[in-house]
JSON list of C-alpha atoms in Angstrom, two decimals:
[
{"chain": "A", "resi": 753, "resn": "MET", "atom": "CA", "xyz": [-83.77, -69.53, 56.48]},
{"chain": "A", "resi": 754, "resn": "SER", "atom": "CA", "xyz": [-85.82, -69.93, 59.72]},
{"chain": "A", "resi": 755, "resn": "ASN", "atom": "CA", "xyz": [-85.22, -66.17, 60.73]},
{"chain": "A", "resi": 756, "resn": "SER", "atom": "CA", "xyz": [-88.04, -63.94, 60.57]},
{"chain": "A", "resi": 757, "resn": "ILE", "atom": "CA", "xyz": [-87.72, -60.11, 59.55]},
{"chain": "A", "resi": 758, "resn": "PRO", "atom": "CA", "xyz": [-85.60, -58.41, 62.31]},
{"chain": "A", "resi": 759, "resn": "SER", "atom": "CA", "xyz": [-87.90, -56.44, 64.86]},
{"chain": "A", "resi": 760, "resn": "ASN", "atom": "CA", "xyz": [-86.38, -53.36, 63.87]},
{"chain": "A", "resi": 761, "resn": "GLY", "atom": "CA", "xyz": [-87.46, -53.15, 60.11]},
{"chain": "A", "resi": 762, "resn": "GLU", "atom": "CA", "xyz": [-85.63, -49.97, 59.82]},
{"chain": "A", "resi": 763, "resn": "GLU", "atom": "CA", "xyz": [-82.29, -51.71, 60.57]},
{"chain": "A", "resi": 764, "resn": "THR", "atom": "CA", "xyz": [-82.84, -54.15, 57.78]},
{"chain": "A", "resi": 765, "resn": "LYS", "atom": "CA", "xyz": [-83.56, -51.24, 55.35]},
{"chain": "A", "resi": 766, "resn": "ASN", "atom": "CA", "xyz": [-80.36, -49.29, 56.39]},
{"chain": "A", "resi": 767, "resn": "LYS", "atom": "CA", "xyz": [-78.17, -52.56, 55.91]},
{"chain": "A", "resi": 768, "resn": "LEU", "atom": "CA", "xyz": [-79.63, -52.92, 52.29]},
{"chain": "A", "resi": 769, "resn": "ASP", "atom": "CA", "xyz": [-79.23, -49.38, 51.66]},
{"chain": "A", "resi": 770, "resn": "GLU", "atom": "CA", "xyz": [-75.59, -49.53, 52.81]},
{"chain": "A", "resi": 771, "resn": "TYR", "atom": "CA", "xyz": [-74.98, -52.41, 50.50]},
{"chain": "A", "resi": 772, "resn": "ARG", "atom": "CA", "xyz": [-76.84, -50.84, 47.54]},
{"chain": "A", "resi": 773, "resn": "LYS", "atom": "CA", "xyz": [-74.86, -47.44, 47.84]},
{"chain": "A", "resi": 774, "resn": "SER", "atom": "CA", "xyz": [-71.54, -49.41, 47.58]},
{"chain": "A", "resi": 775, "resn": "ILE", "atom": "CA", "xyz": [-72.85, -51.24, 44.61]},
{"chain": "A", "resi": 776, "resn": "ASP", "atom": "CA", "xyz": [-73.95, -48.12, 43.18]},
{"chain": "A", "resi": 777, "resn": "ASN", "atom": "CA", "xyz": [-70.54, -46.28, 43.62]},
{"chain": "A", "resi": 778, "resn": "ILE", "atom": "CA", "xyz": [-68.77, -49.33, 42.06]},
{"chain": "A", "resi": 779, "resn": "ASP", "atom": "CA", "xyz": [-71.16, -49.31, 39.19]},
{"chain": "A", "resi": 780, "resn": "ALA", "atom": "CA", "xyz": [-70.54, -45.74, 38.59]},
{"chain": "A", "resi": 781, "resn": "ALA", "atom": "CA", "xyz": [-66.63, -46.48, 38.47]},
{"chain": "A", "resi": 782, "resn": "ILE", "atom": "CA", "xyz": [-67.04, -49.40, 36.16]},
{"chain": "A", "resi": 783, "resn": "ILE", "atom": "CA", "xyz": [-69.26, -47.12, 33.88]},
{"chain": "A", "resi": 784, "resn": "ASN", "atom": "CA", "xyz": [-66.62, -44.62, 33.75]},
{"chain": "A", "resi": 785, "resn": "MET", "atom": "CA", "xyz": [-63.79, -47.01, 33.34]},
{"chain": "A", "resi": 786, "resn": "LEU", "atom": "CA", "xyz": [-65.76, -48.53, 30.36]},
{"chain": "A", "resi": 787, "resn": "ALA", "atom": "CA", "xyz": [-66.15, -45.24, 28.86]},
{"chain": "A", "resi": 788, "resn": "GLU", "atom": "CA", "xyz": [-62.26, -44.68, 28.78]},
{"chain": "A", "resi": 789, "resn": "ARG", "atom": "CA", "xyz": [-61.83, -48.25, 27.60]},
{"chain": "A", "resi": 790, "resn": "PHE", "atom": "CA", "xyz": [-64.02, -47.69, 24.44]},
{"chain": "A", "resi": 791, "resn": "LYS", "atom": "CA", "xyz": [-62.33, -44.28, 23.96]},
{"chain": "A", "resi": 792, "resn": "ILE", "atom": "CA", "xyz": [-59.08, -46.25, 23.39]},
{"chain": "A", "resi": 793, "resn": "THR", "atom": "CA", "xyz": [-60.40, -49.20, 21.54]},
{"chain": "A", "resi": 794, "resn": "GLN", "atom": "CA", "xyz": [-61.78, -46.44, 19.08]},
{"chain": "A", "resi": 795, "resn": "LYS", "atom": "CA", "xyz": [-58.39, -45.13, 18.60]},
{"chain": "A", "resi": 796, "resn": "VAL", "atom": "CA", "xyz": [-57.18, -48.83, 18.03]},
{"chain": "A", "resi": 797, "resn": "GLY", "atom": "CA", "xyz": [-59.88, -49.30, 15.40]},
{"chain": "A", "resi": 798, "resn": "ILE", "atom": "CA", "xyz": [-58.92, -45.94, 13.62]},
{"chain": "A", "resi": 799, "resn": "TYR", "atom": "CA", "xyz": [-55.43, -46.83, 13.77]},
{"chain": "A", "resi": 800, "resn": "LYS", "atom": "CA", "xyz": [-55.87, -50.22, 12.47]},
{"chain": "A", "resi": 801, "resn": "ALA", "atom": "CA", "xyz": [-58.04, -49.07, 9.66]},
{"chain": "A", "resi": 802, "resn": "LYS", "atom": "CA", "xyz": [-55.68, -46.20, 8.58]},
{"chain": "A", "resi": 803, "resn": "TYR", "atom": "CA", "xyz": [-52.68, -48.64, 8.40]},
{"chain": "A", "resi": 804, "resn": "ASN", "atom": "CA", "xyz": [-54.64, -51.64, 7.06]},
{"chain": "A", "resi": 805, "resn": "LEU", "atom": "CA", "xyz": [-54.08, -53.79, 10.08]},
{"chain": "A", "resi": 806, "resn": "LYS", "atom": "CA", "xyz": [-56.30, -56.66, 10.66]},
{"chain": "A", "resi": 807, "resn": "PRO", "atom": "CA", "xyz": [-59.23, -55.76, 13.13]},
{"chain": "A", "resi": 808, "resn": "ALA", "atom": "CA", "xyz": [-58.97, -59.03, 15.09]},
{"chain": "A", "resi": 809, "resn": "ASP", "atom": "CA", "xyz": [-55.79, -60.28, 16.69]},
{"chain": "A", "resi": 810, "resn": "LYS", "atom": "CA", "xyz": [-56.33, -63.76, 18.06]},
{"chain": "A", "resi": 811, "resn": "LYS", "atom": "CA", "xyz": [-52.80, -63.70, 19.69]},
{"chain": "A", "resi": 812, "resn": "ARG", "atom": "CA", "xyz": [-53.53, -60.72, 21.56]},
{"chain": "A", "resi": 813, "resn": "GLU", "atom": "CA", "xyz": [-57.00, -61.93, 22.55]},
{"chain": "A", "resi": 814, "resn": "SER", "atom": "CA", "xyz": [-55.69, -65.25, 23.86]},
{"chain": "A", "resi": 815, "resn": "GLU", "atom": "CA", "xyz": [-53.07, -63.16, 26.02]},
{"chain": "A", "resi": 816, "resn": "GLN", "atom": "CA", "xyz": [-55.96, -60.87, 27.44]},
{"chain": "A", "resi": 817, "resn": "ILE", "atom": "CA", "xyz": [-57.89, -64.12, 28.68]},
{"chain": "A", "resi": 818, "resn": "SER", "atom": "CA", "xyz": [-54.94, -65.72, 30.35]},
{"chain": "A", "resi": 819, "resn": "ARG", "atom": "CA", "xyz": [-54.18, -62.55, 31.92]},
{"chain": "A", "resi": 820, "resn": "LEU", "atom": "CA", "xyz": [-57.82, -61.85, 32.99]},
{"chain": "A", "resi": 821, "resn": "ARG", "atom": "CA", "xyz": [-58.26, -65.32, 34.45]},
{"chain": "A", "resi": 822, "resn": "LYS", "atom": "CA", "xyz": [-55.00, -64.98, 36.58]},
{"chain": "A", "resi": 823, "resn": "LEU", "atom": "CA", "xyz": [-55.99, -61.51, 37.76]},
{"chain": "A", "resi": 824, "resn": "SER", "atom": "CA", "xyz": [-59.42, -62.93, 38.47]},
{"chain": "A", "resi": 825, "resn": "LYS", "atom": "CA", "xyz": [-58.16, -65.86, 40.63]},
{"chain": "A", "resi": 826, "resn": "ASP", "atom": "CA", "xyz": [-56.13, -63.29, 42.52]},
{"chain": "A", "resi": 827, "resn": "ALA", "atom": "CA", "xyz": [-59.26, -61.32, 43.13]},
{"chain": "A", "resi": 828, "resn": "GLN", "atom": "CA", "xyz": [-61.28, -64.27, 44.07]},
{"chain": "A", "resi": 829, "resn": "LEU", "atom": "CA", "xyz": [-63.49, -63.95, 41.03]},
{"chain": "A", "resi": 830, "resn": "ASP", "atom": "CA", "xyz": [-64.74, -66.68, 38.83]},
{"chain": "A", "resi": 831, "resn": "PRO", "atom": "CA", "xyz": [-62.22, -66.80, 35.95]},
{"chain": "A", "resi": 832, "resn": "ASP", "atom": "CA", "xyz": [-64.89, -68.20, 33.59]},
{"chain": "A", "resi": 833, "resn": "PHE", "atom": "CA", "xyz": [-67.05, -65.05, 34.41]},
{"chain": "A", "resi": 834, "resn": "SER", "atom": "CA", "xyz": [-64.15, -62.96, 33.43]},
{"chain": "A", "resi": 835, "resn": "GLU", "atom": "CA", "xyz": [-63.60, -64.55, 30.19]},
{"chain": "A", "resi": 836, "resn": "LYS", "atom": "CA", "xyz": [-67.43, -64.05, 29.43]},
{"chain": "A", "resi": 837, "resn": "PHE", "atom": "CA", "xyz": [-67.17, -60.44, 30.44]},
{"chain": "A", "resi": 838, "resn": "LEU", "atom": "CA", "xyz": [-64.18, -59.86, 28.12]},
{"chain": "A", "resi": 839, "resn": "ASP", "atom": "CA", "xyz": [-66.10, -61.53, 25.31]},
{"chain": "A", "resi": 840, "resn": "PHE", "atom": "CA", "xyz": [-69.09, -59.27, 26.07]},
{"chain": "A", "resi": 841, "resn": "ILE", "atom": "CA", "xyz": [-66.86, -56.27, 25.85]},
{"chain": "A", "resi": 842, "resn": "ILE", "atom": "CA", "xyz": [-65.13, -57.47, 22.60]},
{"chain": "A", "resi": 843, "resn": "GLU", "atom": "CA", "xyz": [-68.47, -57.86, 21.00]},
{"chain": "A", "resi": 844, "resn": "GLU", "atom": "CA", "xyz": [-69.24, -54.47, 21.85]},
{"chain": "A", "resi": 845, "resn": "VAL", "atom": "CA", "xyz": [-65.92, -53.17, 20.47]},
{"chain": "A", "resi": 846, "resn": "ILE", "atom": "CA", "xyz": [-66.63, -54.89, 17.20]},
{"chain": "A", "resi": 847, "resn": "ASN", "atom": "CA", "xyz": [-70.10, -53.12, 17.20]},
{"chain": "A", "resi": 848, "resn": "HIS", "atom": "CA", "xyz": [-68.31, -49.96, 17.76]},
{"chain": "A", "resi": 849, "resn": "HIS", "atom": "CA", "xyz": [-66.01, -50.75, 14.79]},
{"chain": "A", "resi": 850, "resn": "LYS", "atom": "CA", "xyz": [-68.61, -51.71, 12.65]},
{"chain": "A", "resi": 851, "resn": "ARG", "atom": "CA", "xyz": [-70.65, -48.44, 13.21]},
{"chain": "A", "resi": 852, "resn": "PHE", "atom": "CA", "xyz": [-67.60, -46.54, 12.66]},
{"chain": "A", "resi": 853, "resn": "LEU", "atom": "CA", "xyz": [-66.88, -48.07, 9.20]},
{"chain": "A", "resi": 854, "resn": "ASN", "atom": "CA", "xyz": [-70.54, -47.57, 8.13]},
{"chain": "A", "resi": 855, "resn": "SER", "atom": "CA", "xyz": [-70.28, -43.82, 9.08]},
{"chain": "A", "resi": 856, "resn": "GLU", "atom": "CA", "xyz": [-67.12, -43.45, 7.03]},
{"chain": "B", "resi": 900, "resn": "MET", "atom": "CA", "xyz": [-57.70, -46.45, 4.22]},
{"chain": "B", "resi": 901, "resn": "SER", "atom": "CA", "xyz": [-55.27, -45.57, 1.40]},
{"chain": "B", "resi": 902, "resn": "ASN", "atom": "CA", "xyz": [-52.63, -45.17, 3.78]},
{"chain": "B", "resi": 903, "resn": "SER", "atom": "CA", "xyz": [-49.68, -48.01, 3.92]},
{"chain": "B", "resi": 904, "resn": "ILE", "atom": "CA", "xyz": [-47.93, -49.28, 6.86]},
{"chain": "B", "resi": 905, "resn": "PRO", "atom": "CA", "xyz": [-45.65, -46.47, 8.36]},
{"chain": "B", "resi": 906, "resn": "SER", "atom": "CA", "xyz": [-42.28, -46.45, 7.13]},
{"chain": "B", "resi": 907, "resn": "ASN", "atom": "CA", "xyz": [-41.27, -47.04, 10.68]},
{"chain": "B", "resi": 908, "resn": "GLY", "atom": "CA", "xyz": [-43.00, -50.15, 11.52]},
{"chain": "B", "resi": 909, "resn": "GLU", "atom": "CA", "xyz": [-41.52, -50.00, 15.07]},
{"chain": "B", "resi": 910, "resn": "GLU", "atom": "CA", "xyz": [-43.56, -46.79, 15.62]},
{"chain": "B", "resi": 911, "resn": "THR", "atom": "CA", "xyz": [-46.63, -48.50, 14.70]},
{"chain": "B", "resi": 912, "resn": "LYS", "atom": "CA", "xyz": [-46.09, -51.26, 17.21]},
{"chain": "B", "resi": 913, "resn": "ASN", "atom": "CA", "xyz": [-45.17, -48.94, 19.91]},
{"chain": "B", "resi": 914, "resn": "LYS", "atom": "CA", "xyz": [-48.31, -46.89, 19.46]},
{"chain": "B", "resi": 915, "resn": "LEU", "atom": "CA", "xyz": [-50.60, -50.12, 19.43]},
{"chain": "B", "resi": 916, "resn": "ASP", "atom": "CA", "xyz": [-48.71, -51.23, 22.55]},
{"chain": "B", "resi": 917, "resn": "GLU", "atom": "CA", "xyz": [-49.33, -47.97, 24.37]},
{"chain": "B", "resi": 918, "resn": "TYR", "atom": "CA", "xyz": [-53.06, -48.32, 23.79]},
{"chain": "B", "resi": 919, "resn": "ARG", "atom": "CA", "xyz": [-53.04, -52.04, 24.77]},
{"chain": "B", "resi": 920, "resn": "LYS", "atom": "CA", "xyz": [-51.18, -51.31, 27.97]},
{"chain": "B", "resi": 921, "resn": "SER", "atom": "CA", "xyz": [-53.89, -48.72, 28.95]},
{"chain": "B", "resi": 922, "resn": "ILE", "atom": "CA", "xyz": [-56.59, -51.27, 27.96]},
{"chain": "B", "resi": 923, "resn": "ASP", "atom": "CA", "xyz": [-54.93, -53.95, 30.15]},
{"chain": "B", "resi": 924, "resn": "ASN", "atom": "CA", "xyz": [-54.63, -51.38, 33.24]},
{"chain": "B", "resi": 925, "resn": "ILE", "atom": "CA", "xyz": [-58.52, -50.54, 32.80]},
{"chain": "B", "resi": 926, "resn": "ASP", "atom": "CA", "xyz": [-59.40, -54.16, 32.73]},
{"chain": "B", "resi": 927, "resn": "ALA", "atom": "CA", "xyz": [-57.42, -55.06, 35.65]},
{"chain": "B", "resi": 928, "resn": "ALA", "atom": "CA", "xyz": [-59.31, -52.20, 37.55]},
{"chain": "B", "resi": 929, "resn": "ILE", "atom": "CA", "xyz": [-62.73, -53.34, 36.29]},
{"chain": "B", "resi": 930, "resn": "ILE", "atom": "CA", "xyz": [-61.83, -56.89, 37.27]},
{"chain": "B", "resi": 931, "resn": "ASN", "atom": "CA", "xyz": [-61.06, -55.79, 40.88]},
{"chain": "B", "resi": 932, "resn": "MET", "atom": "CA", "xyz": [-64.25, -53.76, 40.92]},
{"chain": "B", "resi": 933, "resn": "LEU", "atom": "CA", "xyz": [-66.30, -56.69, 39.83]},
{"chain": "B", "resi": 934, "resn": "ALA", "atom": "CA", "xyz": [-64.64, -58.80, 42.56]},
{"chain": "B", "resi": 935, "resn": "GLU", "atom": "CA", "xyz": [-65.71, -56.30, 44.97]},
{"chain": "B", "resi": 936, "resn": "ARG", "atom": "CA", "xyz": [-69.14, -55.91, 43.53]},
{"chain": "B", "resi": 937, "resn": "PHE", "atom": "CA", "xyz": [-69.86, -59.55, 43.89]},
{"chain": "B", "resi": 938, "resn": "LYS", "atom": "CA", "xyz": [-68.57, -59.61, 47.38]},
{"chain": "B", "resi": 939, "resn": "ILE", "atom": "CA", "xyz": [-71.36, -57.25, 48.37]},
{"chain": "B", "resi": 940, "resn": "THR", "atom": "CA", "xyz": [-74.15, -58.83, 46.11]},
{"chain": "B", "resi": 941, "resn": "GLN", "atom": "CA", "xyz": [-73.15, -62.08, 48.12]},
{"chain": "B", "resi": 942, "resn": "LYS", "atom": "CA", "xyz": [-73.82, -60.21, 51.26]},
{"chain": "B", "resi": 943, "resn": "VAL", "atom": "CA", "xyz": [-77.12, -58.97, 49.85]},
{"chain": "B", "resi": 944, "resn": "GLY", "atom": "CA", "xyz": [-78.05, -62.38, 48.92]},
{"chain": "B", "resi": 945, "resn": "ILE", "atom": "CA", "xyz": [-77.29, -63.97, 52.45]},
{"chain": "B", "resi": 946, "resn": "TYR", "atom": "CA", "xyz": [-79.07, -60.95, 54.04]},
{"chain": "B", "resi": 947, "resn": "LYS", "atom": "CA", "xyz": [-82.26, -61.58, 51.85]},
{"chain": "B", "resi": 948, "resn": "ALA", "atom": "CA", "xyz": [-82.33, -65.20, 52.32]},
{"chain": "B", "resi": 949, "resn": "LYS", "atom": "CA", "xyz": [-81.78, -64.91, 56.31]},
{"chain": "B", "resi": 950, "resn": "TYR", "atom": "CA", "xyz": [-84.73, -62.42, 56.42]},
{"chain": "B", "resi": 951, "resn": "ASN", "atom": "CA", "xyz": [-86.95, -63.99, 53.77]},
{"chain": "B", "resi": 952, "resn": "LEU", "atom": "CA", "xyz": [-86.74, -61.00, 51.56]},
{"chain": "B", "resi": 953, "resn": "LYS", "atom": "CA", "xyz": [-87.63, -61.35, 47.72]},
{"chain": "B", "resi": 954, "resn": "PRO", "atom": "CA", "xyz": [-84.27, -61.99, 45.89]},
{"chain": "B", "resi": 955, "resn": "ALA", "atom": "CA", "xyz": [-85.39, -59.72, 42.78]},
{"chain": "B", "resi": 956, "resn": "ASP", "atom": "CA", "xyz": [-86.49, -56.16, 43.39]},
{"chain": "B", "resi": 957, "resn": "LYS", "atom": "CA", "xyz": [-87.99, -54.62, 40.23]},
{"chain": "B", "resi": 958, "resn": "LYS", "atom": "CA", "xyz": [-88.12, -50.99, 41.38]},
{"chain": "B", "resi": 959, "resn": "ARG", "atom": "CA", "xyz": [-84.68, -51.20, 42.58]},
{"chain": "B", "resi": 960, "resn": "GLU", "atom": "CA", "xyz": [-83.50, -52.63, 39.25]},
{"chain": "B", "resi": 961, "resn": "SER", "atom": "CA", "xyz": [-85.33, -49.85, 37.45]},
{"chain": "B", "resi": 962, "resn": "GLU", "atom": "CA", "xyz": [-83.73, -47.19, 39.55]},
{"chain": "B", "resi": 963, "resn": "GLN", "atom": "CA", "xyz": [-80.29, -48.80, 38.77]},
{"chain": "B", "resi": 964, "resn": "ILE", "atom": "CA", "xyz": [-81.02, -48.78, 35.11]},
{"chain": "B", "resi": 965, "resn": "SER", "atom": "CA", "xyz": [-82.04, -45.08, 34.94]},
{"chain": "B", "resi": 966, "resn": "ARG", "atom": "CA", "xyz": [-79.16, -44.14, 36.89]},
{"chain": "B", "resi": 967, "resn": "LEU", "atom": "CA", "xyz": [-76.67, -46.09, 34.76]},
{"chain": "B", "resi": 968, "resn": "ARG", "atom": "CA", "xyz": [-78.16, -44.54, 31.70]},
{"chain": "B", "resi": 969, "resn": "LYS", "atom": "CA", "xyz": [-77.70, -41.10, 32.96]},
{"chain": "B", "resi": 970, "resn": "LEU", "atom": "CA", "xyz": [-74.24, -41.78, 33.96]},
{"chain": "B", "resi": 971, "resn": "SER", "atom": "CA", "xyz": [-73.56, -43.17, 30.80]},
{"chain": "B", "resi": 972, "resn": "LYS", "atom": "CA", "xyz": [-74.65, -40.19, 28.92]},
{"chain": "B", "resi": 973, "resn": "ASP", "atom": "CA", "xyz": [-72.43, -37.98, 30.95]},
{"chain": "B", "resi": 974, "resn": "ALA", "atom": "CA", "xyz": [-69.45, -40.22, 30.18]},
{"chain": "B", "resi": 975, "resn": "GLN", "atom": "CA", "xyz": [-70.14, -40.40, 26.56]},
{"chain": "B", "resi": 976, "resn": "LEU", "atom": "CA", "xyz": [-70.94, -44.18, 26.47]},
{"chain": "B", "resi": 977, "resn": "ASP", "atom": "CA", "xyz": [-73.92, -45.71, 24.84]},
{"chain": "B", "resi": 978, "resn": "PRO", "atom": "CA", "xyz": [-76.64, -46.00, 27.48]},
{"chain": "B", "resi": 979, "resn": "ASP", "atom": "CA", "xyz": [-78.32, -49.00, 25.73]},
{"chain": "B", "resi": 980, "resn": "PHE", "atom": "CA", "xyz": [-74.71, -50.74, 26.12]},
{"chain": "B", "resi": 981, "resn": "SER", "atom": "CA", "xyz": [-74.84, -49.82, 29.97]},
{"chain": "B", "resi": 982, "resn": "GLU", "atom": "CA", "xyz": [-78.21, -51.14, 30.22]},
{"chain": "B", "resi": 983, "resn": "LYS", "atom": "CA", "xyz": [-76.96, -54.55, 28.62]},
{"chain": "B", "resi": 984, "resn": "PHE", "atom": "CA", "xyz": [-74.02, -54.55, 30.92]},
{"chain": "B", "resi": 985, "resn": "LEU", "atom": "CA", "xyz": [-76.19, -54.12, 33.98]},
{"chain": "B", "resi": 986, "resn": "ASP", "atom": "CA", "xyz": [-78.29, -57.36, 32.75]},
{"chain": "B", "resi": 987, "resn": "PHE", "atom": "CA", "xyz": [-75.17, -59.29, 32.16]},
{"chain": "B", "resi": 988, "resn": "ILE", "atom": "CA", "xyz": [-74.03, -58.58, 35.77]},
{"chain": "B", "resi": 989, "resn": "ILE", "atom": "CA", "xyz": [-77.46, -59.11, 37.28]},
{"chain": "B", "resi": 990, "resn": "GLU", "atom": "CA", "xyz": [-77.55, -62.38, 35.41]},
{"chain": "B", "resi": 991, "resn": "GLU", "atom": "CA", "xyz": [-74.34, -63.53, 37.02]},
{"chain": "B", "resi": 992, "resn": "VAL", "atom": "CA", "xyz": [-75.33, -62.22, 40.44]},
{"chain": "B", "resi": 993, "resn": "ILE", "atom": "CA", "xyz": [-78.51, -64.65, 40.13]},
{"chain": "B", "resi": 994, "resn": "ASN", "atom": "CA", "xyz": [-76.23, -67.49, 39.02]},
{"chain": "B", "resi": 995, "resn": "HIS", "atom": "CA", "xyz": [-74.10, -66.87, 42.33]},
{"chain": "B", "resi": 996, "resn": "HIS", "atom": "CA", "xyz": [-77.28, -66.94, 44.53]},
{"chain": "B", "resi": 997, "resn": "LYS", "atom": "CA", "xyz": [-78.45, -70.08, 42.81]},
{"chain": "B", "resi": 998, "resn": "ARG", "atom": "CA", "xyz": [-75.02, -71.78, 43.58]},
{"chain": "B", "resi": 999, "resn": "PHE", "atom": "CA", "xyz": [-75.06, -70.36, 46.93]},
{"chain": "B", "resi": 1000, "resn": "LEU", "atom": "CA", "xyz": [-78.54, -71.79, 47.66]},
{"chain": "B", "resi": 1001, "resn": "ASN", "atom": "CA", "xyz": [-77.53, -75.16, 46.34]},
{"chain": "B", "resi": 1002, "resn": "SER", "atom": "CA", "xyz": [-74.62, -75.33, 48.39]},
{"chain": "B", "resi": 1003, "resn": "GLU", "atom": "CA", "xyz": [-76.64, -74.74, 51.58]}
]
């Protein structure tokens, strides 16, 4: 922490810009993936409603969690974070389903 | 909602399995993207600490939000969800930075 700003401030800015451009590219990819994911969960929701299948499936959810935790370890990502991430997404899927049922 | 389970129960299961396989593929892609994203934000954190730059950058964050909202609209994803998603990720980045500083 004893380092001061590099003499060439421009260089610092370029390095940060480089990182940020990569983050922006990754975010764009994730947003597009999420859009595809919600298209599919919407189809799942319609399908389950049509055939009176239960909206939630605890067995499936627990399989997803185990799988994501394993994938995370392989990718050196915190498995607890991935589980939180899946919860976050599933919560949104439930919101989507509720909105869909209300619009029926 | 008046439809009963299709006469061919196997068909229903196959259709659901097909959707779920796509969801699993997308989730694996997102997990790997997130792993890459955190690798870069970790570099940003180290870089900012090294040169005594402020960890948070409100201008950058507001640019990210506008950009993600626009991308979401193009991808037919709820822009409010994308903003929540970015908040969720940034919160984790802050947790990473704290853990990094504590381990120093």
